[in-house]
XYZ file of C-alpha atoms in Angstrom:
350
model
C 112.209 110.042 117.925
C 112.800 107.570 120.318
C 116.050 107.111 118.624
C 114.383 103.941 116.675
C 116.483 103.561 113.506
C 115.238 101.912 110.036
C 116.413 98.304 108.846
C 117.947 99.359 105.305
C 119.544 97.639 102.801
C 120.489 98.844 99.705
C 119.778 97.267 96.200
C 122.605 98.156 93.557
C 125.892 99.589 94.046
C 126.131 101.748 90.357
C 127.308 105.357 90.928
C 124.029 106.086 91.912
C 123.944 103.728 94.285
C 126.948 104.429 96.347
C 125.673 108.246 96.223
C 122.223 107.316 97.494
C 124.632 104.760 100.021
C 126.984 108.397 101.167
C 124.291 110.114 101.454
C 121.882 107.436 103.694
C 124.753 106.799 105.730
C 124.521 110.087 107.331
C 121.143 110.497 108.607
C 120.509 109.091 111.797
C 117.475 107.992 111.122
C 119.154 105.128 109.384
C 120.286 101.442 110.156
C 122.373 100.143 107.303
C 122.404 96.654 107.277
C 122.986 95.370 104.058
C 123.472 96.082 100.495
C 123.828 93.794 96.975
C 124.652 94.238 93.542
C 125.304 91.842 91.223
C 129.026 92.594 91.018
C 130.290 90.476 93.845
C 133.825 92.535 94.252
C 131.601 95.422 94.687
C 129.369 94.203 96.750
C 131.753 92.929 99.214
C 134.434 96.087 98.683
C 131.087 98.313 99.616
C 130.022 95.874 102.508
C 133.473 96.168 104.321
C 133.639 99.857 103.473
C 130.104 100.304 105.813
C 130.620 97.595 107.811
C 127.522 95.261 106.547
C 126.253 92.517 105.172
C 126.969 92.112 101.382
C 125.099 89.470 98.881
C 125.388 89.501 95.078
C 122.721 87.370 94.972
C 118.894 89.817 95.498
C 116.750 86.626 96.029
C 118.919 86.112 98.903
C 119.256 89.072 100.640
C 115.523 89.288 100.219
C 114.711 86.237 101.432
C 117.208 85.769 104.496
C 116.269 89.079 105.929
C 113.600 91.065 107.456
C 114.321 94.638 106.071
C 112.148 97.680 107.591
C 113.001 99.989 103.943
C 115.048 98.555 100.696
C 116.814 101.709 99.035
C 116.946 100.509 95.522
C 119.468 101.794 93.167
C 119.268 99.332 90.331
C 117.808 98.991 87.009
C 114.541 97.166 86.874
C 115.071 94.865 84.476
C 117.518 93.112 86.684
C 115.612 93.023 90.128
C 111.914 93.702 89.005
C 110.940 90.518 90.435
C 112.707 90.687 93.758
C 111.267 94.051 94.554
C 107.598 92.848 93.945
C 109.230 89.505 97.030
C 110.422 92.933 98.899
C 106.736 94.205 98.551
C 105.045 90.923 100.207
C 108.045 90.273 103.043
C 106.287 94.442 104.004
C 108.955 95.802 103.071
C 108.825 99.549 102.393
C 110.771 100.457 99.492
C 112.127 103.492 97.939
C 112.920 103.717 94.291
C 114.914 106.547 92.240
C 112.754 106.794 89.902
C 111.750 106.275 86.563
C 109.082 104.041 88.892
C 109.510 101.141 86.614
C 110.173 100.536 82.720
C 106.347 101.306 82.022
C 102.572 102.457 83.058
C 101.051 98.482 83.584
C 104.671 98.014 85.454
C 104.329 100.994 87.813
C 100.466 100.171 88.314
C 101.502 96.721 89.307
C 104.169 97.857 91.951
C 101.315 100.746 93.188
C 98.651 97.727 93.899
C 101.335 95.497 95.296
C 102.638 98.359 97.921
C 98.871 99.208 98.391
C 97.413 95.253 99.524
C 100.056 94.965 101.571
C 99.791 98.196 103.441
C 103.382 99.149 103.116
C 104.967 103.124 102.086
C 106.162 103.182 97.842
C 108.144 105.763 97.276
C 110.258 107.307 94.153
C 113.294 109.224 94.758
C 111.664 112.778 92.294
C 115.149 115.077 94.355
C 113.541 118.345 92.823
C 110.484 118.532 94.246
C 113.205 119.558 97.221
C 115.161 121.805 95.552
C 114.148 125.329 96.662
C 114.079 126.786 93.364
C 111.162 124.667 91.868
C 109.711 125.040 95.824
C 109.691 128.112 95.404
C 107.966 128.223 91.867
C 105.036 125.729 93.461
C 105.228 128.878 96.517
C 104.887 131.306 93.925
C 102.123 129.413 92.275
C 100.158 128.973 94.854
C 100.185 132.951 96.205
C 97.797 133.355 93.207
C 99.774 136.097 91.811
C 100.347 134.845 88.171
C 97.554 135.941 85.557
C 96.187 133.396 83.784
C 99.137 130.859 82.331
C 99.021 129.574 78.642
C 102.060 128.247 77.289
C 104.473 126.626 79.509
C 108.044 125.340 77.866
C 110.611 122.571 79.565
C 114.253 121.721 77.841
C 116.855 118.916 78.871
C 120.001 118.981 77.861
C 121.224 115.555 78.565
C 124.691 114.071 78.975
C 126.388 111.971 76.133
C 128.008 109.427 77.888
C 128.098 106.077 76.731
C 125.595 103.930 77.914
C 125.413 100.151 78.700
C 124.043 97.386 76.177
C 120.353 97.235 78.068
C 119.751 101.023 78.322
C 120.152 100.677 74.647
C 116.851 98.074 74.144
C 113.506 99.362 75.074
C 112.387 95.921 76.307
C 115.103 96.031 79.432
C 115.100 99.891 79.487
C 111.702 100.489 78.005
C 112.510 103.746 76.952
C 115.550 106.517 76.106
C 115.771 109.730 77.084
C 112.072 110.760 77.941
C 112.311 108.291 80.098
C 114.723 107.711 81.411
C 116.690 111.216 81.740
C 113.272 113.399 81.746
C 111.656 111.896 84.129
C 112.511 114.539 86.862
C 111.469 117.791 84.478
C 107.977 115.183 83.385
C 107.192 115.482 87.124
C 107.632 118.954 88.072
C 105.808 119.691 85.375
C 102.799 116.870 86.856
C 103.696 118.194 89.883
C 102.971 121.970 89.084
C 101.135 121.923 86.204
C 98.482 118.961 86.988
C 98.079 116.122 84.509
C 97.952 117.206 80.079
C 94.832 115.774 78.747
C 96.604 115.259 75.693
C 100.006 114.298 74.668
C 101.703 114.195 71.238
C 104.735 113.315 70.537
C 108.002 112.791 68.419
C 111.383 110.982 68.475
C 114.284 109.717 67.210
C 117.813 107.965 67.906
C 120.634 108.638 66.277
C 121.961 105.211 65.099
C 123.332 104.976 61.086
C 121.748 101.910 60.248
C 117.821 102.511 60.208
C 117.644 98.261 60.166
C 118.400 98.542 63.749
C 116.345 101.574 64.902
C 113.384 99.334 65.975
C 115.626 98.454 68.787
C 117.456 101.295 69.944
C 116.088 103.969 72.135
C 115.108 107.152 71.926
C 118.202 110.252 71.818
C 116.009 112.874 71.345
C 111.928 113.702 71.834
C 109.789 116.477 71.638
C 106.721 116.174 73.354
C 103.649 118.697 72.556
C 100.962 118.890 75.669
C 97.215 120.368 76.025
C 96.560 120.401 79.305
C 92.952 122.623 77.927
C 91.804 125.000 75.546
C 93.658 128.169 76.242
C 97.141 126.395 77.642
C 99.674 124.142 75.944
C 103.412 123.332 76.671
C 106.162 122.315 74.784
C 109.084 119.360 76.401
C 112.068 118.811 74.324
C 114.729 116.163 75.690
C 117.869 115.592 73.393
C 121.311 114.415 74.419
C 123.930 117.180 73.876
C 128.528 117.276 73.617
C 128.650 119.816 76.711
C 127.192 120.376 79.966
C 123.747 119.132 81.075
C 120.792 121.541 81.555
C 117.263 121.618 82.667
C 115.210 125.376 82.278
C 111.518 125.858 82.806
C 109.486 128.103 81.596
C 106.105 129.748 82.829
C 104.468 132.478 80.447
C 100.823 133.627 82.368
C 99.488 137.119 80.474
C 101.527 139.752 83.238
C 105.150 137.520 84.230
C 107.383 135.278 82.834
C 108.886 132.766 85.562
C 112.222 130.957 85.029
C 113.238 127.697 87.055
C 116.305 125.840 86.683
C 118.370 123.690 89.464
C 119.594 126.747 90.846
C 117.350 129.787 90.428
C 114.014 131.222 90.528
C 113.757 134.341 87.562
C 110.539 136.603 87.381
C 110.576 138.455 84.973
C 107.703 141.522 85.031
C 107.959 143.043 81.934
C 111.173 145.402 80.323
C 113.757 145.362 82.562
C 111.666 143.999 85.231
C 112.774 141.576 86.373
C 113.390 139.548 90.277
C 115.853 136.548 90.698
C 117.065 134.150 93.821
C 119.754 131.687 93.304
C 120.415 128.581 95.728
C 123.000 126.895 96.961
C 121.074 123.768 98.082
C 123.278 120.644 96.358
C 121.928 117.733 94.657
C 122.825 116.084 97.938
C 120.797 117.890 100.125
C 117.771 116.931 98.876
C 118.274 113.188 98.662
C 118.827 114.266 102.206
C 115.862 115.675 102.427
C 113.094 112.833 99.672
C 115.192 110.047 102.275
C 114.669 111.697 105.483
C 110.983 112.173 104.436
C 111.092 108.841 103.780
C 111.781 107.568 107.323
C 109.430 109.433 109.062
C 106.922 108.783 106.871
C 107.405 105.491 108.593
C 108.061 106.296 111.907
C 105.698 108.741 112.258
C 102.910 108.875 109.820
C 100.468 110.543 111.464
C 102.957 113.215 112.019
C 104.497 113.157 108.030
C 102.816 112.171 104.613
C 104.614 110.583 102.110
C 105.790 113.210 99.504
C 105.765 111.495 95.637
C 104.444 108.221 96.426
C 104.542 105.538 93.554
C 100.503 106.232 93.287
C 101.318 109.834 92.300
C 104.259 108.963 90.286
C 101.426 107.187 87.764
C 100.623 110.366 86.516
C 104.475 110.536 85.917
C 104.139 106.925 84.185
C 101.073 107.833 82.230
C 102.139 110.837 80.573
C 105.690 109.093 79.306
C 103.102 105.847 78.185
C 100.748 108.370 76.045
C 104.139 109.995 74.686
C 105.305 106.858 73.766
C 101.907 105.848 72.345
C 101.818 108.871 70.294
C 104.722 108.281 68.260
C 104.149 105.019 66.879
C 100.773 106.132 66.325
C 101.452 109.384 65.163
C 98.742 110.871 66.485
C 98.054 112.436 69.797
C 97.008 110.812 72.359
C 95.500 110.559 76.371
C 97.003 109.774 79.886
C 93.653 109.630 81.691
C 92.925 107.551 79.241
C 95.930 105.069 80.459
C 94.922 105.566 83.895
C 91.583 105.036 84.014
C 91.976 101.429 82.433
C 94.686 101.071 84.455
C 92.358 101.499 87.158
C 90.193 98.841 85.801
C 92.855 96.258 85.056
C 96.081 97.678 86.566
C 98.520 93.900 85.398
C 96.758 93.973 82.267
C 96.361 97.467 80.288
C 99.001 98.077 78.184
C 99.319 100.742 75.785
C 100.808 99.031 73.158
C 97.754 96.774 72.581
């Protein structure tokens, strides 16, 4: 390394954007050049804190500067056209998950990024969590005999959300897309894309006439990977602490992984457990460093969690929402194939 730093802007300064800024400000590979938020006071305050330019107009941020990379924390509904604008100006993008509101939008981002030959990454910090990395290494070693079932559970905090997050048009989806994306990514990353998914979902709206305008608060997704391997995912809003747990059942072992633990059970009373102390901050630091090095030294550093890879996650989610509407199992692979043929015209609702 020759001390080169990436001229960087952060778009969206809510709590997630502030956290991202705090982490990236301590990484020598980045130089924070500008921040932007539609709240002018927040943009100014943040710009003063980090001694950089600030904007309350996303268009001006993109058109009046040439950045090496743009870190996107804002909701896609408020900045999709500006992400495309930045890509066309050959700015590398790292976006907080989910990549987009739907598969069609995600596929268009991927197509544009590949046409412009820039890096487009999705922030999946669980890929850098030591517990999930331990699971992947355990599976890679081949010591698990015949996995036949997995279960995943995500308990999501019941905090009040903004109006746009309950609108399917603006948000794209509810807890499945916005709160369970990291778990879906882990399942697909480690187990592969399921052949079929069947989904049921609902929300807590008391007025039935409002339900078609609300995103889901609870979802159950059954996945078929092959004729002898199935999975079940449950996600819902709860009163109490948030929790994510993935269990893998094989012929001879049960594996349990959470954000800080990896447990292997091999029979009655036989159990090994590893506990990890890495934090959300350290996971984000690792993914940001990977993103930066994939730009600065691409021959030595492969980008982890590219937008292209994440199309598999989005296909599973799109198929799940389609299944909830049709009442039938749907195939993520069909969505992926149709998008390859017509990446900007496909929609699962068609």
